[in-house]
Short mmCIF file of C-alpha atoms in Angstrom, two decimals:
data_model
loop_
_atom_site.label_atom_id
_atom_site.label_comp_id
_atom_site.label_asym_id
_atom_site.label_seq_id
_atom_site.Cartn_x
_atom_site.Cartn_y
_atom_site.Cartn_z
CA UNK A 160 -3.89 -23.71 18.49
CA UNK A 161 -1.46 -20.77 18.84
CA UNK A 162 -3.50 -17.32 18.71
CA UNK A 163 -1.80 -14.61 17.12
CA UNK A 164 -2.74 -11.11 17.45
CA UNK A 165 -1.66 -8.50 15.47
CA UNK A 166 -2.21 -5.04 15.69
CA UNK A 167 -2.73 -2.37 14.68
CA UNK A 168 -5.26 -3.78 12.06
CA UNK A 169 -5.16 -0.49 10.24
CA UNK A 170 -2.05 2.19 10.85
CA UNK A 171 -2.37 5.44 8.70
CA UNK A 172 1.36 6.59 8.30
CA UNK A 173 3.38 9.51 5.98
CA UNK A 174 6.07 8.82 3.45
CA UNK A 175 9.49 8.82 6.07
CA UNK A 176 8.15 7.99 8.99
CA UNK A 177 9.09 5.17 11.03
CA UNK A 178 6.39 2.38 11.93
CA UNK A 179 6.09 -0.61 14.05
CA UNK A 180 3.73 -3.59 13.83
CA UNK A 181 3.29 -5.81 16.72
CA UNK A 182 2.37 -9.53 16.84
CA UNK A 183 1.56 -11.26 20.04
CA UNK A 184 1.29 -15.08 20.64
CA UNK A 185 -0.91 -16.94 23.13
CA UNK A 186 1.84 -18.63 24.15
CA UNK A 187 5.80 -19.12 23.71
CA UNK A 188 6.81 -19.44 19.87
CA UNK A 189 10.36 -19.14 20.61
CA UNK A 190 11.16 -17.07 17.56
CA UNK A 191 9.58 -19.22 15.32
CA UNK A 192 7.55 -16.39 13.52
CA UNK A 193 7.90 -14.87 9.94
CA UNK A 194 6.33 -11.81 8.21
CA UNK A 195 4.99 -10.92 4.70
CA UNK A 196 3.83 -8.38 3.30
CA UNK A 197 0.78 -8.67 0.44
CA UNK A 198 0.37 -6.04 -2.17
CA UNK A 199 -3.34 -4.70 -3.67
CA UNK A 200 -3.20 -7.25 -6.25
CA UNK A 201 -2.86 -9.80 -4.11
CA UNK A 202 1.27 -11.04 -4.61
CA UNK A 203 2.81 -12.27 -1.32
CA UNK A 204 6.38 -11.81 -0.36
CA UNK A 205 8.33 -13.29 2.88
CA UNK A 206 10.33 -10.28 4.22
CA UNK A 207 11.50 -11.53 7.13
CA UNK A 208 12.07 -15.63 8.74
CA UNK A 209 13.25 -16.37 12.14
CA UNK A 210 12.28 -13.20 13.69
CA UNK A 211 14.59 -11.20 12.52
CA UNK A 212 16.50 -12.61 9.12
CA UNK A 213 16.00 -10.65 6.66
CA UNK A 214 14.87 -11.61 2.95
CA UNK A 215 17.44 -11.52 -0.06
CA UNK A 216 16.70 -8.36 -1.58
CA UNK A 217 13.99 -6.70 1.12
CA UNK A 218 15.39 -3.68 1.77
CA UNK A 219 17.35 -3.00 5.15
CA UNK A 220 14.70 -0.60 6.35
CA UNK A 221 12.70 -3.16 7.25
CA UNK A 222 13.31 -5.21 10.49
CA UNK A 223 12.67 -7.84 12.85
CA UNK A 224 12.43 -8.29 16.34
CA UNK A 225 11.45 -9.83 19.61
CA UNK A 226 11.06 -13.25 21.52
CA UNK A 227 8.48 -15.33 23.96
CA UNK A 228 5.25 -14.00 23.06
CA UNK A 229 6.00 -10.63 21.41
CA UNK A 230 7.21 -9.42 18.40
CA UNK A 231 7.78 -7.01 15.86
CA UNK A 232 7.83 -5.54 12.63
CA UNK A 233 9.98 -2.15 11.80
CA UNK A 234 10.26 0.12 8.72
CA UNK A 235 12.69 2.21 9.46
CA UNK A 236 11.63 5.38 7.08
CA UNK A 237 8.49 4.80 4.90
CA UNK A 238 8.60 4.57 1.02
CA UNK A 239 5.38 4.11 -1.39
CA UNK A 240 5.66 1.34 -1.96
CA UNK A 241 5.69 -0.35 1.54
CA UNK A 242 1.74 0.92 1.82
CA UNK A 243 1.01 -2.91 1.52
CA UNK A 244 -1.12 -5.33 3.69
CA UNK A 245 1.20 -7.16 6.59
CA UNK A 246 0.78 -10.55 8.53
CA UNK A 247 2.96 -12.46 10.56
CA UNK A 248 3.26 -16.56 11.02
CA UNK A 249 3.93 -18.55 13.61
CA UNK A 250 5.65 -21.92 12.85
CA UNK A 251 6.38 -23.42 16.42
CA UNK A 252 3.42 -25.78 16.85
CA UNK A 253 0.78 -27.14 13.92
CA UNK A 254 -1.36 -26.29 12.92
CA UNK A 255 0.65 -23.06 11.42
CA UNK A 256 -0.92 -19.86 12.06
CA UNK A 257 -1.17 -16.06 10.66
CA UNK A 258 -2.08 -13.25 12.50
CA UNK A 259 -5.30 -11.15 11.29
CA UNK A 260 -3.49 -8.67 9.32
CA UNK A 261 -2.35 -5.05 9.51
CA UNK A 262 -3.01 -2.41 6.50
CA UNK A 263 -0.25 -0.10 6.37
CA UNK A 264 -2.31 3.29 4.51
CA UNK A 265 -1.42 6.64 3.49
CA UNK A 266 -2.11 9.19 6.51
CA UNK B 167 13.12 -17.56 -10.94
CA UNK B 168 10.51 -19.45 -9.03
CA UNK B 169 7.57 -19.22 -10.62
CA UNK B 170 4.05 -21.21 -9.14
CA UNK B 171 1.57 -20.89 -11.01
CA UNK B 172 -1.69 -21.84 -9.70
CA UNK B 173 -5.23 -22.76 -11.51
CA UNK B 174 -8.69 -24.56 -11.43
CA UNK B 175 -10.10 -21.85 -9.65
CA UNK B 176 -14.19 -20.71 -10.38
CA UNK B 177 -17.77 -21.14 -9.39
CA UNK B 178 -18.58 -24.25 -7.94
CA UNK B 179 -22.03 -25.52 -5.88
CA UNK B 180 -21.79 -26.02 -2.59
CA UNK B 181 -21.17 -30.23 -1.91
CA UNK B 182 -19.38 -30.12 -5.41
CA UNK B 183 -15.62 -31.12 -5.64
CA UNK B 184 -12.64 -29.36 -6.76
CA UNK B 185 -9.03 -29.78 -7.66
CA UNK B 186 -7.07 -26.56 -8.04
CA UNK B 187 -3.12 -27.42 -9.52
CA UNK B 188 0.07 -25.69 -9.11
CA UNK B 189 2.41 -25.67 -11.96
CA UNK B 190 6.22 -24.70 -10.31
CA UNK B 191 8.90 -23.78 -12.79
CA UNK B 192 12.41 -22.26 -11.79
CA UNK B 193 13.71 -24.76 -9.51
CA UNK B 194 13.68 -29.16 -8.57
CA UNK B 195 10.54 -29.45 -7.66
CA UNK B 196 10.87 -32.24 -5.99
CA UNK B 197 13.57 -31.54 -3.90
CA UNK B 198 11.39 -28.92 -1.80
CA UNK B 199 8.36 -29.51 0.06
CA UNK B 200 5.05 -27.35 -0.85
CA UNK B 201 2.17 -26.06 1.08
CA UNK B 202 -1.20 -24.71 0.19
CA UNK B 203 -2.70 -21.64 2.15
CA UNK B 204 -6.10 -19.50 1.38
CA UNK B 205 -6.74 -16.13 2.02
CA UNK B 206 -10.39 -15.58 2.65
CA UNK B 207 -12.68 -12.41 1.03
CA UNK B 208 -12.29 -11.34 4.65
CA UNK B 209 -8.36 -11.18 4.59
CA UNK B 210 -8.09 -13.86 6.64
CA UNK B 211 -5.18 -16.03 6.15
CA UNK B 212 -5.18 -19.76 6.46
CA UNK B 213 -2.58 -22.58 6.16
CA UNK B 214 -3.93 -25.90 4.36
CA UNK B 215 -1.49 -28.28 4.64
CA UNK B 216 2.06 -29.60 3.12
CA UNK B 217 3.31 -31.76 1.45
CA UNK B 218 7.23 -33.64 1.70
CA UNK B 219 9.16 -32.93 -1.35
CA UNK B 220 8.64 -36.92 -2.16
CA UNK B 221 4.76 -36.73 -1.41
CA UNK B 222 5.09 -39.60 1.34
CA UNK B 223 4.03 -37.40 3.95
CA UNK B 224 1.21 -34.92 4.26
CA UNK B 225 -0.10 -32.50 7.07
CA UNK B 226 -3.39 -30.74 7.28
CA UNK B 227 -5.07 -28.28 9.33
CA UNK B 228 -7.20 -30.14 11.72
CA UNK B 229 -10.42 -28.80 10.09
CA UNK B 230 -9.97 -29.36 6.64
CA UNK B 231 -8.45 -32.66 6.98
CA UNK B 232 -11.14 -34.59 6.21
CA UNK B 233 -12.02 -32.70 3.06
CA UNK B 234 -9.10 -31.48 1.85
CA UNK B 235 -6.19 -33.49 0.15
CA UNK B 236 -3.08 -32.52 -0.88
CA UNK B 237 -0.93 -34.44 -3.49
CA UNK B 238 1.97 -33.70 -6.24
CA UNK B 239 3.21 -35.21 -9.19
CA UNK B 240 6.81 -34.58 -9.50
CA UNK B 241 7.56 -35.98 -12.77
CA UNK B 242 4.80 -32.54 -14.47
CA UNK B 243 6.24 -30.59 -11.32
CA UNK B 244 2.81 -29.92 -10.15
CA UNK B 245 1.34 -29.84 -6.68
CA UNK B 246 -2.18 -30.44 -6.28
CA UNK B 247 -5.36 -29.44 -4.11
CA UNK B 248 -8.52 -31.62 -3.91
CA UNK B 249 -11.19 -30.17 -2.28
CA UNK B 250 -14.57 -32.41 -1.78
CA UNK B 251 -18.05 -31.58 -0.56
CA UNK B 252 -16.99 -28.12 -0.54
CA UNK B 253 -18.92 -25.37 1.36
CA UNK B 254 -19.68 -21.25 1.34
CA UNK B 255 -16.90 -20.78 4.02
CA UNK B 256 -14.21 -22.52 1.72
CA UNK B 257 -15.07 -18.93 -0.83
CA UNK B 258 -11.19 -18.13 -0.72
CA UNK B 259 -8.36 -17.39 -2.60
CA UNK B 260 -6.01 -20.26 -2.80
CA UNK B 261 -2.36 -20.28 -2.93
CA UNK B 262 0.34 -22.56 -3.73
CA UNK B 263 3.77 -22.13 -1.43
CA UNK B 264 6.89 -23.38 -0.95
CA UNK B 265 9.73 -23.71 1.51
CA UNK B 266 13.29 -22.18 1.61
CA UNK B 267 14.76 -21.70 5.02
CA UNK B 268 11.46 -22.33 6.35
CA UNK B 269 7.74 -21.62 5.64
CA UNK B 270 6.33 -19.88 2.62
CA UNK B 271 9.17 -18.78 1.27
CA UNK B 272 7.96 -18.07 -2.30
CA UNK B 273 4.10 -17.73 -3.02
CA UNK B 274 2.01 -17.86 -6.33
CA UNK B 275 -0.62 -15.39 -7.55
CA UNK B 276 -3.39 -17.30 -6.44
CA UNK B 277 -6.60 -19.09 -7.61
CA UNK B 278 -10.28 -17.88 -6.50
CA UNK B 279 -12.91 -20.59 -5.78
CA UNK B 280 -16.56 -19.34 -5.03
CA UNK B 281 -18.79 -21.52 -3.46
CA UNK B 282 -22.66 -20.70 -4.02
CA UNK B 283 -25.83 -22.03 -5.76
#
């Protein structure tokens, strides 16, 4: 199985700054990875497929990046609302797997 | 709007079975294939299995396969989870997904299952 880990698992941040969430693979995924982002009561949303596409509707602060092993999630400029739970996917090689998680808080 | 709506969620004993449904409104259901994933009380995600949008082909995570059975009934647009001689570790909340330009593109609110005597 394809390991991802994600980290931080916790990052304490202020409203307008920028943040980055990193999620390495055990191996290649060759961009096959997505993120979400899960609020307190539990709703999920896909923000981002392919590594970088971003949702309909997500707003452009967030972003995607990398390739191989490593990659990334961005928000550009912090709003309330993006203090949310975030995971990313791999979809490369089954079984399908999520990384452990990172809580985005309020520093 | 794409709405899944997932239920059959409670207590149950450990070695008891289960089926949890998802009801999906807002699109063809069966033109899209579905997956089930759980989110543990730990925040651990997990992905189940899917299902082809014509229910002729499934896939499982290797250690739920032999437990765990996914099926869908496209004529009530409902996708289905049966769970058999469940155990504590299978405590979860379970959600019903489905694809658009790949994986879990659109999620439901979930159903929790507890597993304890």
């Amino acid at each position: 199985d394809i390991q991802l880990t994600q980290s931080p698992s916790t990052l304490p941040a202020s409203l307008g700054e920028r943040v980055t969430i990193s999620c390495r693979a055990s191996q290649s995924i060759s961009n096959s990875l997505n993120w979400y982002q899960q609020k307190p009561d539990g709703t999920v949303k896909r923000l981002i497929y392919s590594t970088s596409t971003l949702e309909s509707g997500v707003p452009s602060r967030f972003s995607g990046s990398g390739s191989g092993t490593d990659y990334s999630l961005s928000i550009s400029s912090l709003e309330s609302e993006d203090f949310a739970m975030y995971y990313c996917l791999q979809y490369a090689t089954y079984p399908l797997t999520f990384g452990s998680g990172t809580k985005l808080e309020i520093k | 709007e794409v709405q899944l709506v997932e239920s059959g969620g409670g207590l149950v004993q450990p070695g008891a079975s289960l089926k949890l449904s998802c009801v999906a409104s807002g699109f063809t259901f069966s033109d899209y294939w579905m997956s089930w994933v759980r989110q543990t009380p730990g925040k651990t995600m997990e992905w189940i299995g899917d299902i082809k949008y014509d229910g002729s082909y499934t896939n499982y995570a290797p250690s739920l396969k032999n437990r765990f059975t996914i099926s869908r009934d496209n004529a009530k647009s409902t996708l289905y989870l049966q769970m058999s001689n469940v155990r504590s570790e299978d405590t979860a909340t379970y959600y019903c997904t489905r694809m658009q330009l790949g994986w879990f593109a659109y999620w439901g609110q979930g159903t929790l299952v507890t597993v304890s005597s």
